[in-house]
Tab-separated table of C-alpha atoms in Angstrom:
chain	number	residue	atom	x	y	z
H	182	MET	CA	-22.693	32.257	-35.683
H	183	VAL	CA	-21.319	34.534	-32.991
H	184	ASP	CA	-19.653	33.047	-29.819
H	185	PHE	CA	-21.331	35.766	-26.731
H	186	SER	CA	-19.218	35.840	-23.991
H	187	LYS	CA	-20.671	34.627	-20.666
H	188	SER	CA	-21.053	37.908	-17.846
H	189	ASN	CA	-17.998	38.961	-15.432
H	190	LEU	CA	-20.792	37.324	-12.733
H	191	LEU	CA	-21.199	34.032	-14.575
H	192	ASN	CA	-17.384	33.696	-14.517
H	193	SER	CA	-17.078	34.625	-11.434
H	194	LEU	CA	-19.426	31.503	-9.953
H	195	PRO	CA	-17.478	28.466	-8.149
H	196	LYS	CA	-17.086	25.254	-10.324
H	197	GLN	CA	-20.034	23.069	-9.688
H	198	PHE	CA	-17.515	20.349	-7.108
H	199	PHE	CA	-20.120	17.701	-7.765
H	200	ALA	CA	-19.925	18.140	-11.656
H	201	SER	CA	-16.247	17.101	-11.991
H	202	LEU	CA	-16.590	14.125	-9.572
H	203	ALA	CA	-19.699	12.700	-11.831
H	204	ALA	CA	-17.173	12.891	-14.819
H	205	ARG	CA	-14.745	10.847	-12.892
H	206	VAL	CA	-17.052	8.225	-12.196
H	207	GLU	CA	-18.543	8.040	-15.346
H	208	ALA	CA	-14.681	7.567	-17.295
H	209	GLU	CA	-14.455	4.715	-14.688
H	210	LYS	CA	-17.518	3.143	-15.770
H	211	ALA	CA	-16.662	3.977	-19.480
H	212	LYS	CA	-13.528	1.790	-18.770
H	213	GLY	CA	-16.018	-1.335	-17.783
H	214	HIS	CA	-15.499	-0.891	-14.106
H	215	ASP	CA	-18.491	-1.440	-11.779
H	216	VAL	CA	-18.457	1.771	-9.702
H	217	ILE	CA	-19.902	1.684	-6.359
H	218	ASN	CA	-20.826	5.629	-5.916
H	219	LEU	CA	-21.255	6.685	-2.640
H	220	GLY	CA	-19.986	10.338	-3.674
H	221	GLN	CA	-23.566	11.942	-4.421
H	222	GLY	CA	-26.495	13.095	-2.231
H	223	ASN	CA	-29.299	11.636	-4.803
H	224	PRO	CA	-31.546	9.543	-2.735
H	225	ASP	CA	-31.936	5.953	-4.441
H	226	GLN	CA	-35.079	5.117	-3.030
H	227	PRO	CA	-38.339	6.005	-4.937
H	228	THR	CA	-40.985	8.601	-4.054
H	229	PRO	CA	-43.659	6.923	-1.679
H	230	PRO	CA	-46.736	5.337	-3.858
H	231	HIS	CA	-49.161	7.720	-1.683
H	232	ILE	CA	-47.389	10.402	-2.900
H	233	VAL	CA	-47.041	9.641	-6.955
H	234	ALA	CA	-50.947	8.542	-6.958
H	235	LYS	CA	-51.669	11.913	-5.547
H	236	LEU	CA	-49.374	13.612	-8.372
H	237	GLN	CA	-51.698	11.328	-10.549
H	238	GLU	CA	-54.895	12.092	-9.795
H	239	ALA	CA	-54.027	16.276	-9.510
H	240	VAL	CA	-52.556	16.088	-13.042
H	241	LYS	CA	-55.653	14.955	-14.533
H	242	ASN	CA	-57.723	18.247	-13.164
H	243	PRO	CA	-57.749	20.660	-15.647
H	244	MET	CA	-57.733	23.817	-12.908
H	245	ASN	CA	-54.272	22.353	-12.082
H	246	HIS	CA	-52.999	23.222	-15.662
H	247	LYS	CA	-53.395	26.915	-14.932
H	248	TYR	CA	-50.886	29.063	-13.176
H	249	SER	CA	-50.916	29.107	-9.643
H	250	PRO	CA	-50.819	32.090	-7.368
H	251	PHE	CA	-47.681	33.694	-7.634
H	252	SER	CA	-46.373	32.784	-4.156
H	253	GLY	CA	-48.432	29.127	-3.835
H	254	TYR	CA	-50.978	27.891	-2.659
H	255	PRO	CA	-52.741	28.441	0.629
H	256	TYR	CA	-53.255	24.983	1.078
H	257	LEU	CA	-49.195	23.908	0.575
H	258	LYS	CA	-48.547	26.988	3.097
H	259	GLU	CA	-50.911	25.451	5.546
H	260	ALA	CA	-49.925	21.938	5.034
H	261	ALA	CA	-46.036	23.062	6.042
H	262	ALA	CA	-47.525	25.054	8.746
H	263	ALA	CA	-49.411	22.156	10.105
H	264	TYR	CA	-46.531	19.772	9.689
H	265	TYR	CA	-44.309	22.399	11.566
H	266	GLN	CA	-46.867	22.644	14.420
H	267	ARG	CA	-47.193	18.345	13.986
H	268	GLU	CA	-43.503	17.474	14.353
H	269	TYR	CA	-42.331	20.499	16.619
H	270	GLY	CA	-44.911	22.291	18.275
H	271	VAL	CA	-43.906	25.273	16.206
H	272	GLU	CA	-46.742	27.600	15.505
H	273	LEU	CA	-46.461	29.299	12.207
H	274	ASP	CA	-48.704	31.590	10.602
H	275	ALA	CA	-49.313	30.132	7.098
H	276	GLU	CA	-49.960	33.379	5.076
H	277	SER	CA	-46.907	35.658	6.536
H	278	GLU	CA	-44.671	32.762	7.891
H	279	VAL	CA	-44.090	30.627	5.075
H	280	ALA	CA	-42.517	30.770	1.578
H	281	ILE	CA	-42.886	27.922	-1.171
H	282	LEU	CA	-39.782	27.408	-2.731
H	283	PHE	CA	-38.233	25.603	-5.894
H	284	GLY	CA	-36.681	23.280	-3.468
H	285	GLY	CA	-34.540	23.775	-0.621
H	286	LYS	CA	-31.323	24.896	-3.048
H	287	ALA	CA	-33.433	27.571	-4.638
H	288	GLY	CA	-33.693	29.412	-1.282
H	289	LEU	CA	-30.769	28.950	0.134
H	290	VAL	CA	-28.944	30.668	-3.017
H	291	GLN	CA	-31.511	33.308	-3.309
H	292	LEU	CA	-31.290	34.419	0.420
H	293	PRO	CA	-28.004	36.656	-0.232
H	294	GLN	CA	-29.992	38.435	-2.859
H	295	CYS	CA	-33.150	39.145	-0.922
H	296	LEU	CA	-31.422	40.833	1.982
H	297	LEU	CA	-27.671	41.804	1.211
H	298	ASN	CA	-26.171	44.696	-0.977
H	299	PRO	CA	-22.729	44.237	-2.982
H	300	GLY	CA	-19.789	43.910	-0.293
H	301	ASP	CA	-21.945	43.186	2.458
H	302	THR	CA	-20.598	40.240	4.476
H	303	VAL	CA	-22.184	36.482	4.908
H	304	LEU	CA	-20.887	34.001	8.000
H	305	VAL	CA	-20.289	30.156	6.208
H	306	PRO	CA	-19.444	27.295	7.700
H	307	ASP	CA	-16.723	25.516	6.519
H	308	PRO	CA	-16.615	22.557	5.564
H	309	GLY	CA	-20.355	22.829	4.116
H	310	TYR	CA	-22.679	22.633	1.428
H	311	PRO	CA	-20.690	24.558	-1.290
H	312	ASP	CA	-23.892	25.918	-3.296
H	313	TYR	CA	-23.865	28.313	-0.419
H	314	LEU	CA	-20.866	30.216	-1.917
H	315	SER	CA	-23.024	30.320	-5.537
H	316	GLY	CA	-25.661	32.332	-3.944
H	317	ILE	CA	-22.649	34.724	-2.269
H	318	MET	CA	-21.379	35.003	-5.268
H	319	LEU	CA	-24.362	36.188	-7.119
H	320	ALA	CA	-25.226	38.486	-4.419
H	321	GLN	CA	-21.551	40.075	-5.168
H	322	VAL	CA	-21.054	39.471	-1.029
H	323	LYS	CA	-18.029	38.615	0.920
H	324	THR	CA	-17.528	35.256	2.909
H	325	ALA	CA	-16.617	35.175	6.669
H	326	ILE	CA	-15.695	31.492	7.450
H	327	MET	CA	-16.734	29.552	10.358
H	328	PRO	CA	-14.674	26.448	10.603
H	329	LEU	CA	-16.573	23.109	12.105
H	330	LEU	CA	-13.839	21.267	13.794
H	331	GLU	CA	-14.492	17.412	14.929
H	332	GLU	CA	-13.004	18.636	18.238
H	333	LYS	CA	-16.034	21.381	18.480
H	334	GLN	CA	-18.455	18.248	17.420
H	335	TYR	CA	-18.475	20.212	14.302
H	336	LEU	CA	-20.375	23.359	16.053
H	337	PRO	CA	-19.015	26.502	14.914
H	338	ASP	CA	-17.161	28.527	17.725
H	339	TYR	CA	-18.678	31.835	18.054
H	340	GLN	CA	-15.824	33.028	20.490
H	341	ALA	CA	-13.266	32.297	18.018
H	342	LEU	CA	-14.831	34.718	15.441
H	343	PRO	CA	-13.709	38.419	15.469
H	344	LEU	CA	-15.428	40.642	17.114
H	345	GLU	CA	-15.035	42.903	13.992
H	346	THR	CA	-16.494	40.071	11.580
H	347	LEU	CA	-19.726	39.685	13.988
H	348	ASN	CA	-20.228	43.520	13.764
H	349	LEU	CA	-20.063	43.296	9.997
H	350	ALA	CA	-21.903	39.898	9.138
H	351	LYS	CA	-25.568	40.111	8.088
H	352	LEU	CA	-26.420	36.783	7.396
H	353	MET	CA	-25.196	33.156	8.551
H	354	TYR	CA	-25.642	29.875	7.420
H	355	LEU	CA	-26.145	26.660	9.559
H	356	ASN	CA	-26.887	23.377	8.678
H	357	TYR	CA	-27.782	20.549	11.162
H	358	PRO	CA	-28.051	17.538	10.806
H	359	ASN	CA	-24.943	18.778	8.938
H	360	ASN	CA	-23.863	18.196	5.223
H	361	PRO	CA	-21.013	16.648	5.077
H	362	THR	CA	-20.299	16.046	8.420
H	363	GLY	CA	-23.450	13.964	10.119
H	364	ALA	CA	-23.305	16.195	12.942
H	365	ALA	CA	-26.324	16.998	14.976
H	366	ALA	CA	-27.223	20.145	16.809
H	367	THR	CA	-27.774	20.817	20.546
H	368	SER	CA	-30.354	22.700	22.321
H	369	ASN	CA	-27.975	24.956	23.814
H	370	PHE	CA	-25.899	25.853	20.517
H	371	PHE	CA	-29.048	27.065	19.078
H	372	GLU	CA	-29.653	29.280	22.173
H	373	ARG	CA	-26.056	30.307	21.651
H	374	THR	CA	-26.675	31.540	18.359
H	375	VAL	CA	-29.902	33.386	19.015
H	376	LYS	CA	-28.163	35.294	21.313
H	377	LEU	CA	-25.611	36.511	19.058
H	378	ALA	CA	-27.816	36.791	16.325
H	379	LYS	CA	-30.073	39.519	18.515
H	380	LYS	CA	-26.585	41.038	19.687
H	381	HIS	CA	-25.337	41.706	16.180
H	382	THR	CA	-28.695	42.065	14.273
H	383	ILE	CA	-27.737	38.903	12.405
H	384	CYS	CA	-30.420	37.056	10.131
H	385	ILE	CA	-30.179	33.245	10.653
H	386	VAL	CA	-31.087	30.866	7.752
H	387	HIS	CA	-30.848	27.211	9.210
H	388	ASP	CA	-30.972	24.714	6.539
H	389	PHE	CA	-32.908	22.156	7.374
H	390	ALA	CA	-32.643	19.345	4.463
H	391	TYR	CA	-32.169	16.244	6.594
H	392	GLY	CA	-34.085	17.558	9.825
H	393	ALA	CA	-36.134	14.079	9.066
H	394	ILE	CA	-33.300	11.915	9.563
H	395	GLY	CA	-31.995	11.532	13.177
H	396	PHE	CA	-30.120	7.959	14.158
H	397	ASP	CA	-30.697	6.582	17.424
H	398	GLU	CA	-33.664	7.393	18.608
H	399	LYS	CA	-33.061	10.851	18.557
H	400	LYS	CA	-35.104	13.380	16.464
H	401	PRO	CA	-33.165	16.415	14.774
H	402	LEU	CA	-33.935	19.711	16.475
H	403	SER	CA	-35.511	22.669	14.573
H	404	PHE	CA	-34.027	25.819	14.951
H	405	LEU	CA	-37.754	27.645	15.410
H	406	GLN	CA	-38.078	25.743	18.014
H	407	THR	CA	-35.447	27.614	19.938
H	408	PRO	CA	-37.327	30.985	22.054
H	409	GLY	CA	-36.735	33.882	19.863
H	410	ALA	CA	-35.677	32.358	16.780
H	411	LYS	CA	-38.084	33.413	14.427
H	412	GLU	CA	-37.442	37.052	15.570
H	413	ILE	CA	-33.675	37.280	13.755
H	414	GLY	CA	-34.590	34.431	11.221
H	415	ILE	CA	-35.835	31.584	8.855
H	416	GLU	CA	-35.372	27.981	8.511
H	417	ILE	CA	-35.390	25.882	5.347
H	418	TYR	CA	-37.152	22.596	4.404
H	419	THR	CA	-36.837	20.905	1.750
H	420	LEU	CA	-39.189	17.460	0.161
H	421	SER	CA	-36.481	16.353	-1.253
H	422	LYS	CA	-34.490	13.656	1.149
H	423	THR	CA	-37.548	13.277	3.991
H	424	TYR	CA	-40.151	11.514	1.160
H	425	ASN	CA	-37.712	10.893	-1.464
H	426	MET	CA	-38.503	13.906	-3.873
H	427	ALA	CA	-35.557	15.427	-4.939
H	428	GLY	CA	-36.241	14.941	-8.995
H	429	TRP	CA	-39.562	17.492	-7.661
H	430	ARG	CA	-38.251	20.379	-6.610
H	431	VAL	CA	-40.340	21.765	-3.775
H	432	GLY	CA	-39.610	23.177	-0.536
H	433	PHE	CA	-40.473	26.146	2.149
H	434	ALA	CA	-38.912	28.610	4.020
H	435	VAL	CA	-40.439	29.311	7.513
H	436	GLY	CA	-39.820	32.062	9.716
H	437	ASN	CA	-39.121	35.718	10.242
H	438	LYS	CA	-42.090	37.556	8.333
H	439	SER	CA	-40.066	40.293	6.694
H	440	VAL	CA	-37.390	37.157	5.505
H	441	ILE	CA	-40.444	35.611	4.174
H	442	GLU	CA	-42.235	38.972	2.952
H	443	ALA	CA	-38.341	39.357	0.919
H	444	ILE	CA	-38.410	35.751	-0.574
H	445	ASN	CA	-41.499	36.248	-2.258
H	446	LEU	CA	-41.063	39.403	-3.019
H	447	LEU	CA	-37.992	37.895	-5.182
H	448	GLN	CA	-39.653	34.877	-6.411
H	449	ASP	CA	-42.341	37.220	-8.281
H	450	HIS	CA	-39.687	38.382	-10.537
H	451	LEU	CA	-38.266	34.926	-11.053
H	452	TYR	CA	-41.630	32.719	-11.276
H	453	VAL	CA	-45.095	31.783	-10.947
H	454	SER	CA	-45.027	29.226	-8.474
H	455	LEU	CA	-44.740	25.553	-8.512
H	456	PHE	CA	-47.024	23.077	-11.223
H	457	PRO	CA	-50.224	23.185	-8.927
H	458	ALA	CA	-50.457	18.977	-9.316
H	459	ILE	CA	-47.068	19.014	-7.428
H	460	GLN	CA	-48.092	21.387	-4.782
H	461	GLU	CA	-50.899	18.984	-4.166
H	462	ALA	CA	-48.750	16.212	-3.836
H	463	ALA	CA	-46.861	17.847	-1.451
H	464	ALA	CA	-49.447	18.763	0.645
H	465	ALA	CA	-50.159	15.542	0.912
H	466	ALA	CA	-46.350	14.380	1.952
H	467	LEU	CA	-46.707	16.886	4.477
H	468	LEU	CA	-50.089	16.279	6.208
H	469	ASP	CA	-50.746	12.170	5.203
H	470	SER	CA	-49.402	9.106	7.252
H	471	GLN	CA	-45.428	9.619	7.818
H	472	THR	CA	-44.772	5.817	8.168
H	473	CYS	CA	-42.843	6.251	4.715
H	474	VAL	CA	-40.483	8.425	6.628
H	475	GLU	CA	-39.876	6.579	9.432
H	476	GLU	CA	-39.104	3.172	7.436
H	477	LEU	CA	-36.961	5.289	5.457
H	478	ILE	CA	-34.795	6.372	8.747
H	479	GLY	CA	-34.575	2.743	9.550
H	480	ARG	CA	-33.130	1.962	6.082
H	481	TYR	CA	-30.699	5.024	6.654
H	482	GLN	CA	-29.534	3.676	10.200
H	483	ASP	CA	-28.981	0.319	9.271
H	484	ARG	CA	-26.783	0.770	6.171
H	485	ARG	CA	-25.013	3.545	8.716
H	486	ASP	CA	-24.500	0.749	10.955
H	487	VAL	CA	-23.258	-1.936	8.412
H	488	LEU	CA	-21.263	0.653	6.955
H	489	ILE	CA	-19.375	2.280	10.070
H	490	ASP	CA	-18.833	-1.522	11.750
H	491	GLY	CA	-17.370	-2.673	8.577
H	492	LEU	CA	-15.045	0.099	8.576
H	493	GLN	CA	-13.908	-0.294	11.935
H	494	SER	CA	-13.495	-4.170	11.178
H	495	LEU	CA	-10.445	-3.085	9.140
H	496	GLY	CA	-8.851	-0.549	11.635
H	497	TRP	CA	-10.392	2.180	10.118
H	498	ASN	CA	-10.835	4.848	13.332
H	499	VAL	CA	-14.057	6.382	12.169
H	500	THR	CA	-16.810	8.005	13.527
H	501	ALA	CA	-20.583	7.150	12.952
H	502	PRO	CA	-23.081	10.370	11.997
H	503	GLU	CA	-25.516	11.666	14.502
H	504	GLY	CA	-27.841	12.370	11.318
H	505	SER	CA	-28.670	12.949	7.319
H	506	PHE	CA	-27.488	10.421	5.104
H	507	PHE	CA	-23.997	10.738	5.168
H	508	ALA	CA	-20.995	9.529	6.982
H	509	TRP	CA	-17.607	12.106	7.155
H	510	LEU	CA	-14.253	9.745	7.716
H	511	LYS	CA	-11.070	10.573	8.236
H	512	VAL	CA	-8.502	9.941	6.052
H	513	PRO	CA	-5.716	7.719	6.864
H	514	LYS	CA	-1.874	8.762	6.642
H	515	PRO	CA	-0.128	10.014	4.623
H	516	TYR	CA	-3.022	11.040	1.925
H	517	THR	CA	-4.648	14.308	1.406
H	518	SER	CA	-8.455	14.424	0.615
H	519	GLU	CA	-8.041	14.441	-3.007
H	520	GLN	CA	-5.599	11.607	-2.931
H	521	PHE	CA	-7.257	9.152	-0.862
H	522	SER	CA	-10.648	9.591	-2.909
H	523	ASP	CA	-8.313	9.187	-6.359
H	524	LEU	CA	-7.099	5.655	-4.879
H	525	LEU	CA	-10.334	4.842	-3.802
H	526	LEU	CA	-11.892	5.577	-7.302
H	527	ARG	CA	-8.681	4.208	-9.089
H	528	LYS	CA	-8.312	0.565	-7.564
H	529	ALA	CA	-11.123	0.014	-5.971
H	530	HIS	CA	-13.955	1.111	-7.796
H	531	VAL	CA	-15.764	3.126	-5.120
H	532	ALA	CA	-16.380	6.563	-5.635
H	533	VAL	CA	-16.485	9.358	-2.074
H	534	ALA	CA	-16.416	12.753	-2.232
H	535	ALA	CA	-12.934	14.740	-1.179
H	536	GLY	CA	-13.554	16.290	1.902
H	537	ASN	CA	-12.108	19.497	0.344
H	538	GLY	CA	-14.329	19.980	-2.154
H	539	PHE	CA	-16.700	21.579	0.972
H	540	GLY	CA	-14.004	24.287	2.353
H	541	GLU	CA	-10.882	24.286	3.566
H	542	PHE	CA	-11.623	22.888	6.462
H	543	GLY	CA	-12.842	19.458	5.070
H	544	GLU	CA	-9.056	18.542	4.063
H	545	GLY	CA	-8.120	15.194	5.985
H	546	TYR	CA	-11.474	13.900	5.251
H	547	VAL	CA	-14.074	12.310	2.789
H	548	ARG	CA	-18.088	12.032	2.478
H	549	VAL	CA	-19.649	9.282	1.927
H	550	GLY	CA	-23.511	8.589	1.146
H	551	LEU	CA	-25.518	5.923	2.688
H	552	LEU	CA	-27.575	6.169	-1.057
H	553	CYS	CA	-27.093	2.368	-1.955
H	554	SER	CA	-28.221	-0.976	-0.316
H	555	GLU	CA	-26.379	-3.289	2.059
H	556	ASP	CA	-25.041	-5.179	0.096
H	557	ARG	CA	-23.367	-2.786	-1.839
H	558	LEU	CA	-21.904	-0.677	1.136
H	559	ARG	CA	-20.646	-4.460	2.263
H	560	GLU	CA	-19.021	-4.756	-1.274
H	561	ALA	CA	-17.748	-1.264	-0.912
H	562	VAL	CA	-15.863	-2.189	2.300
H	563	LYS	CA	-14.719	-5.706	1.255
H	564	ARG	CA	-13.088	-3.484	-1.683
H	565	ILE	CA	-11.473	-1.285	0.538
H	566	GLU	CA	-9.967	-4.120	2.627
H	567	ALA	CA	-8.164	-5.576	-0.121
H	568	LEU	CA	-6.295	-2.078	-0.513
H	569	ASP	CA	-4.564	-3.246	2.542
H	570	LEU	CA	-4.339	0.235	3.909
H	571	PHE	CA	-4.841	-0.156	7.567
H	572	THR	CA	-2.763	-2.849	8.301
H	573	ASP	CA	0.406	-1.764	11.125
């Protein structure tokens, strides 16, 4: 059998951070340990029954066994536009300002290939979602880091970026509520972003994966609510988190017409859109009652409070996230992120994600998911307490 070599492009891709974390968790489970896995971002709740029922109904329709139109059915794009009008007061033209995606990740990874040429520069938040780098490497473009620092509320400081970098940059990734920090954006920050993007002709790509999940009765802001945002950028929304549809792989991009056109053109060469029955179910999710979303937000807030209150009671100085379903916790001295996450896994059998897996500026933190029951979170706190790390 011939052993064919991978291309140089594939060999240049970053290692999948979460794959190595999953392997270490499975190794501990294989030893017979009960591991509380707080390290990954896979929603633990099922898709709401009314969405599943819509899929079951749609699957029976023979018309849904055929190819979809290349850019997807108009009814799903219209549902996305109606969702943005209802939730954010943002008007969208369903035909020209909405692109259907195979999950939010697909759009985030494809964007550099849609808009940039080899050697162009992309501004990337650090710490940030690791798969932004996958799209950058596939497009063979350059990275310029925007540090997200606690003292800046995990918002990039545009004044600290070199003028030369801003002049070279053609694309910027943003993500609020933020993964991994749980930080939220402000209207003032988005206004400054629009001003900067217009001045330097930078396309803004706002990853709004956790757009529905805000705490303490604070609704996360859509970037497109900012005056002028559609002129210089897009927002990518996924149904994975809002409706527990991670395995369904459905999302959409909304905003600037030229960017939407580029996404559709690339996808014309890659896919023939989503399975039509999934498109019907996705439209139902966006248009039907949102009670399931309200209940989910309440569930995550209750979990957040159990975790943060429990850890603070140990003497661990941690801060509650403003949104997303993650908490970003400062590692106690003298540990590094990897040392501390390894300690928790080996000694407490609690899996967390080391902060340096999200970038250089993630060092000194770990990311913890709110994706198990309150009882399991309480148990995780007890196990960490038993390590006696926070006594004087």
